């Protein structure tokens, strides 16, 4: 059937795409799976966090029950103290980035576009932790910081104190 034949220039373009550095499907899939794995490890670590696990700055009773052992408990403790539940946002964004790379062809991007995307992701995580710190802290929350961790508290409470200095009502809501 003539409808399935390609013009010579189409074949040349397809071969150039296959042999290009970004066209190597196997290594692209391996990198994408590693990114997915990193995101999944962060998500599982944060979800399996237990404040009673023994870590570097807490003394737990008995053996820790974290899914990844003592190393996972220490990692989750650091994430929870710095980002709070924003650690879920961090792990989710990394995991979804890996899935995006795995499912679809990621075209060649310029260095400036890569930096822009990194900046957007970083801002999303920072603003997410800032918003989480605006929520009231539940009694069951084990940290001294808010739901957004130290970073979220710093980003939320600093501008809130500026509004409070001028007695502006609903300052926490305005900042959030």
mmCIF file of C-alpha atoms in Angstrom:
data_model
loop_
_atom_site.group_PDB
_atom_site.id
_atom_site.type_symbol
_atom_site.label_atom_id
_atom_site.label_comp_id
_atom_site.label_asym_id
_atom_site.label_seq_id
_atom_site.Cartn_x
_atom_site.Cartn_y
_atom_site.Cartn_z
ATOM 1 C CA UNK A 1 0.000 0.000 0.000
ATOM 2 C CA UNK A 2 1.453 3.347 -1.080
ATOM 3 C CA UNK A 3 0.004 5.236 1.902
ATOM 4 C CA UNK A 4 2.575 3.639 4.255
ATOM 5 C CA UNK A 5 5.663 4.747 2.360
ATOM 6 C CA UNK A 6 7.771 7.654 3.525
ATOM 7 C CA UNK A 7 9.577 10.229 1.456
ATOM 8 C CA UNK A 8 13.406 10.028 1.674
ATOM 9 C CA UNK A 9 13.605 13.307 3.602
ATOM 10 C CA UNK A 10 11.164 11.917 6.200
ATOM 11 C CA UNK A 11 13.353 8.839 6.693
ATOM 12 C CA UNK A 12 16.439 11.010 7.046
ATOM 13 C CA UNK A 13 14.697 13.171 9.692
ATOM 14 C CA UNK A 14 13.547 10.091 11.626
ATOM 15 C CA UNK A 15 17.037 8.549 11.592
ATOM 16 C CA UNK A 16 18.578 11.817 12.776
ATOM 17 C CA UNK A 17 16.101 11.853 15.645
ATOM 18 C CA UNK A 18 16.871 8.264 16.631
ATOM 19 C CA UNK A 19 20.625 8.790 16.597
ATOM 20 C CA UNK A 20 20.537 12.129 18.417
ATOM 21 C CA UNK A 21 21.744 12.275 21.999
ATOM 22 C CA UNK A 22 18.264 12.900 23.398
ATOM 23 C CA UNK A 23 16.759 10.223 21.159
ATOM 24 C CA UNK A 24 18.293 7.258 22.982
ATOM 25 C CA UNK A 25 15.114 5.783 24.407
ATOM 26 C CA UNK A 26 16.765 3.263 26.727
ATOM 27 C CA UNK A 27 18.933 5.765 28.634
ATOM 28 C CA UNK A 28 16.143 8.300 28.668
ATOM 29 C CA UNK A 29 13.886 5.678 30.262
ATOM 30 C CA UNK A 30 16.574 4.763 32.809
ATOM 31 C CA UNK A 31 16.989 8.418 33.818
ATOM 32 C CA UNK A 32 13.221 8.847 34.007
ATOM 33 C CA UNK A 33 12.876 5.771 36.220
ATOM 34 C CA UNK A 34 15.633 7.048 38.520
ATOM 35 C CA UNK A 35 13.815 10.377 38.836
ATOM 36 C CA UNK A 36 10.566 8.503 39.598
ATOM 37 C CA UNK A 37 12.410 6.410 42.182
ATOM 38 C CA UNK A 38 13.803 9.511 43.886
ATOM 39 C CA UNK A 39 10.323 11.062 44.048
ATOM 40 C CA UNK A 40 8.812 7.827 45.381
ATOM 41 C CA UNK A 41 11.508 7.528 48.075
ATOM 42 C CA UNK A 42 10.796 11.081 49.233
ATOM 43 C CA UNK A 43 7.031 10.458 49.246
ATOM 44 C CA UNK A 44 7.318 7.165 51.134
ATOM 45 C CA UNK A 45 9.803 8.644 53.614
ATOM 46 C CA UNK A 46 7.520 11.553 54.441
ATOM 47 C CA UNK A 47 4.386 9.409 54.608
ATOM 48 C CA UNK A 48 6.116 6.843 56.852
ATOM 49 C CA UNK A 49 7.424 9.541 59.203
ATOM 50 C CA UNK A 50 6.904 8.754 62.858
ATOM 51 C CA UNK A 51 7.981 11.322 65.466
ATOM 52 C CA UNK A 52 8.838 8.490 67.870
ATOM 53 C CA UNK A 53 11.459 6.933 65.589
ATOM 54 C CA UNK A 54 14.988 7.423 66.915
ATOM 55 C CA UNK A 55 16.823 9.992 64.791
ATOM 56 C CA UNK A 56 19.836 12.257 65.152
ATOM 57 C CA UNK A 57 17.940 14.892 67.139
ATOM 58 C CA UNK A 58 15.203 12.841 68.796
ATOM 59 C CA UNK A 59 15.399 9.964 71.212
ATOM 60 C CA UNK A 60 12.802 7.367 70.329
ATOM 61 C CA UNK A 61 11.837 4.448 72.490
ATOM 62 C CA UNK A 62 12.879 1.070 71.107
ATOM 63 C CA UNK A 63 13.532 0.258 67.478
ATOM 64 C CA UNK A 64 12.328 2.604 64.769
ATOM 65 C CA UNK A 65 9.518 1.453 62.506
ATOM 66 C CA UNK A 66 10.278 3.570 59.440
ATOM 67 C CA UNK A 67 9.983 1.788 56.079
ATOM 68 C CA UNK A 68 13.585 2.649 55.161
ATOM 69 C CA UNK A 69 15.075 2.031 58.606
ATOM 70 C CA UNK A 70 17.185 4.505 60.548
ATOM 71 C CA UNK A 71 18.456 6.250 57.422
ATOM 72 C CA UNK A 72 14.880 6.778 56.202
ATOM 73 C CA UNK A 73 13.779 8.034 59.624
ATOM 74 C CA UNK A 74 16.632 10.566 59.680
ATOM 75 C CA UNK A 75 15.866 11.680 56.123
ATOM 76 C CA UNK A 76 12.130 12.033 56.871
ATOM 77 C CA UNK A 77 12.914 13.966 60.048
ATOM 78 C CA UNK A 78 15.028 16.487 58.138
ATOM 79 C CA UNK A 79 12.365 16.863 55.415
ATOM 80 C CA UNK A 80 9.567 17.262 57.954
ATOM 81 C CA UNK A 81 11.483 19.855 59.963
ATOM 82 C CA UNK A 82 12.549 21.931 56.971
ATOM 83 C CA UNK A 83 9.538 21.588 54.632
ATOM 84 C CA UNK A 84 6.826 19.988 56.779
ATOM 85 C CA UNK A 85 4.082 18.571 54.591
ATOM 86 C CA UNK A 86 5.724 20.488 51.740
ATOM 87 C CA UNK A 87 7.913 17.373 51.503
ATOM 88 C CA UNK A 88 4.924 15.695 49.859
ATOM 89 C CA UNK A 89 4.881 18.488 47.306
ATOM 90 C CA UNK A 90 8.617 18.052 46.680
ATOM 91 C CA UNK A 91 8.346 14.276 46.258
ATOM 92 C CA UNK A 92 5.218 14.583 44.137
ATOM 93 C CA UNK A 93 6.764 17.119 41.754
ATOM 94 C CA UNK A 94 9.897 15.001 41.323
ATOM 95 C CA UNK A 95 7.829 11.851 40.773
ATOM 96 C CA UNK A 96 5.555 13.551 38.231
ATOM 97 C CA UNK A 97 8.588 14.970 36.428
ATOM 98 C CA UNK A 98 9.948 11.449 36.059
ATOM 99 C CA UNK A 99 6.578 10.159 34.828
ATOM 100 C CA UNK A 100 6.419 12.974 32.283
ATOM 101 C CA UNK A 101 9.840 11.993 30.976
ATOM 102 C CA UNK A 102 8.875 8.329 30.945
ATOM 103 C CA UNK A 103 5.538 8.719 29.178
ATOM 104 C CA UNK A 104 6.321 11.269 26.541
ATOM 105 C CA UNK A 105 9.187 12.453 24.512
ATOM 106 C CA UNK A 106 10.904 15.380 26.162
ATOM 107 C CA UNK A 107 12.275 17.595 23.460
ATOM 108 C CA UNK A 108 15.636 19.252 23.615
ATOM 109 C CA UNK A 109 15.505 22.238 25.910
ATOM 110 C CA UNK A 110 17.850 25.139 26.152
ATOM 111 C CA UNK A 111 19.840 25.721 29.304
ATOM 112 C CA UNK A 112 17.759 28.807 30.113
ATOM 113 C CA UNK A 113 14.505 26.832 29.802
ATOM 114 C CA UNK A 114 15.860 24.172 32.168
ATOM 115 C CA UNK A 115 16.758 26.851 34.721
ATOM 116 C CA UNK A 116 13.337 28.488 34.315
ATOM 117 C CA UNK A 117 11.570 25.193 34.983
ATOM 118 C CA UNK A 118 13.762 24.545 38.005
ATOM 119 C CA UNK A 119 12.952 28.033 39.309
ATOM 120 C CA UNK A 120 9.216 27.482 38.804
ATOM 121 C CA UNK A 121 9.356 24.154 40.652
ATOM 122 C CA UNK A 122 11.378 25.660 43.485
ATOM 123 C CA UNK A 123 8.957 28.581 43.807
ATOM 124 C CA UNK A 124 5.990 26.180 43.820
ATOM 125 C CA UNK A 125 7.528 24.224 46.700
ATOM 126 C CA UNK A 126 8.466 27.348 48.663
ATOM 127 C CA UNK A 127 5.057 28.981 48.176
ATOM 128 C CA UNK A 128 3.377 25.673 49.037
ATOM 129 C CA UNK A 129 5.255 25.453 52.338
ATOM 130 C CA UNK A 130 4.451 29.105 52.990
ATOM 131 C CA UNK A 131 0.755 28.421 52.474
ATOM 132 C CA UNK A 132 0.904 25.318 54.682
ATOM 133 C CA UNK A 133 2.379 27.420 57.483
ATOM 134 C CA UNK A 134 -0.680 29.680 57.351
ATOM 135 C CA UNK A 135 -2.934 26.815 58.465
ATOM 136 C CA UNK A 136 -3.603 26.328 62.176
ATOM 137 C CA UNK A 137 -1.329 23.726 63.759
ATOM 138 C CA UNK A 138 -3.258 20.636 64.904
ATOM 139 C CA UNK A 139 -2.628 19.323 68.422
ATOM 140 C CA UNK A 140 -1.244 16.087 67.002
ATOM 141 C CA UNK A 141 1.500 17.919 65.029
ATOM 142 C CA UNK A 142 4.815 16.787 66.541
ATOM 143 C CA UNK A 143 7.036 19.657 65.336
ATOM 144 C CA UNK A 144 7.793 22.992 66.961
ATOM 145 C CA UNK A 145 7.328 24.600 63.527
ATOM 146 C CA UNK A 146 4.110 24.845 61.534
ATOM 147 C CA UNK A 147 2.802 22.528 58.828
ATOM 148 C CA UNK A 148 5.222 24.107 56.341
ATOM 149 C CA UNK A 149 8.314 23.431 58.431
ATOM 150 C CA UNK A 150 11.017 25.970 59.221
ATOM 151 C CA UNK A 151 11.148 27.278 55.678
ATOM 152 C CA UNK A 152 7.393 27.756 55.455
ATOM 153 C CA UNK A 153 7.287 29.467 58.844
ATOM 154 C CA UNK A 154 10.094 31.801 57.866
ATOM 155 C CA UNK A 155 8.420 32.680 54.555
ATOM 156 C CA UNK A 156 4.982 33.122 56.138
ATOM 157 C CA UNK A 157 5.699 34.709 59.502
ATOM 158 C CA UNK A 158 8.127 37.367 58.261
ATOM 159 C CA UNK A 159 5.648 39.219 55.985
ATOM 160 C CA UNK A 160 2.869 38.517 58.500
ATOM 161 C CA UNK A 161 4.854 40.370 61.171
ATOM 162 C CA UNK A 162 5.136 43.358 58.818
ATOM 163 C CA UNK A 163 1.344 43.490 58.477
ATOM 164 C CA UNK A 164 0.943 42.948 62.230
ATOM 165 C CA UNK A 165 3.220 45.920 62.921
ATOM 166 C CA UNK A 166 0.624 48.151 61.231
ATOM 167 C CA UNK A 167 -2.325 46.358 62.918
ATOM 168 C CA UNK A 168 -3.703 45.178 59.592
ATOM 169 C CA UNK A 169 -6.504 42.689 60.252
ATOM 170 C CA UNK A 170 -6.385 39.181 58.770
ATOM 171 C CA UNK A 171 -2.641 39.512 58.170
ATOM 172 C CA UNK A 172 -2.148 35.740 58.075
ATOM 173 C CA UNK A 173 -4.848 35.387 55.456
ATOM 174 C CA UNK A 174 -3.377 38.194 53.372
ATOM 175 C CA UNK A 175 0.041 36.564 53.342
ATOM 176 C CA UNK A 176 -1.368 33.123 52.584
#
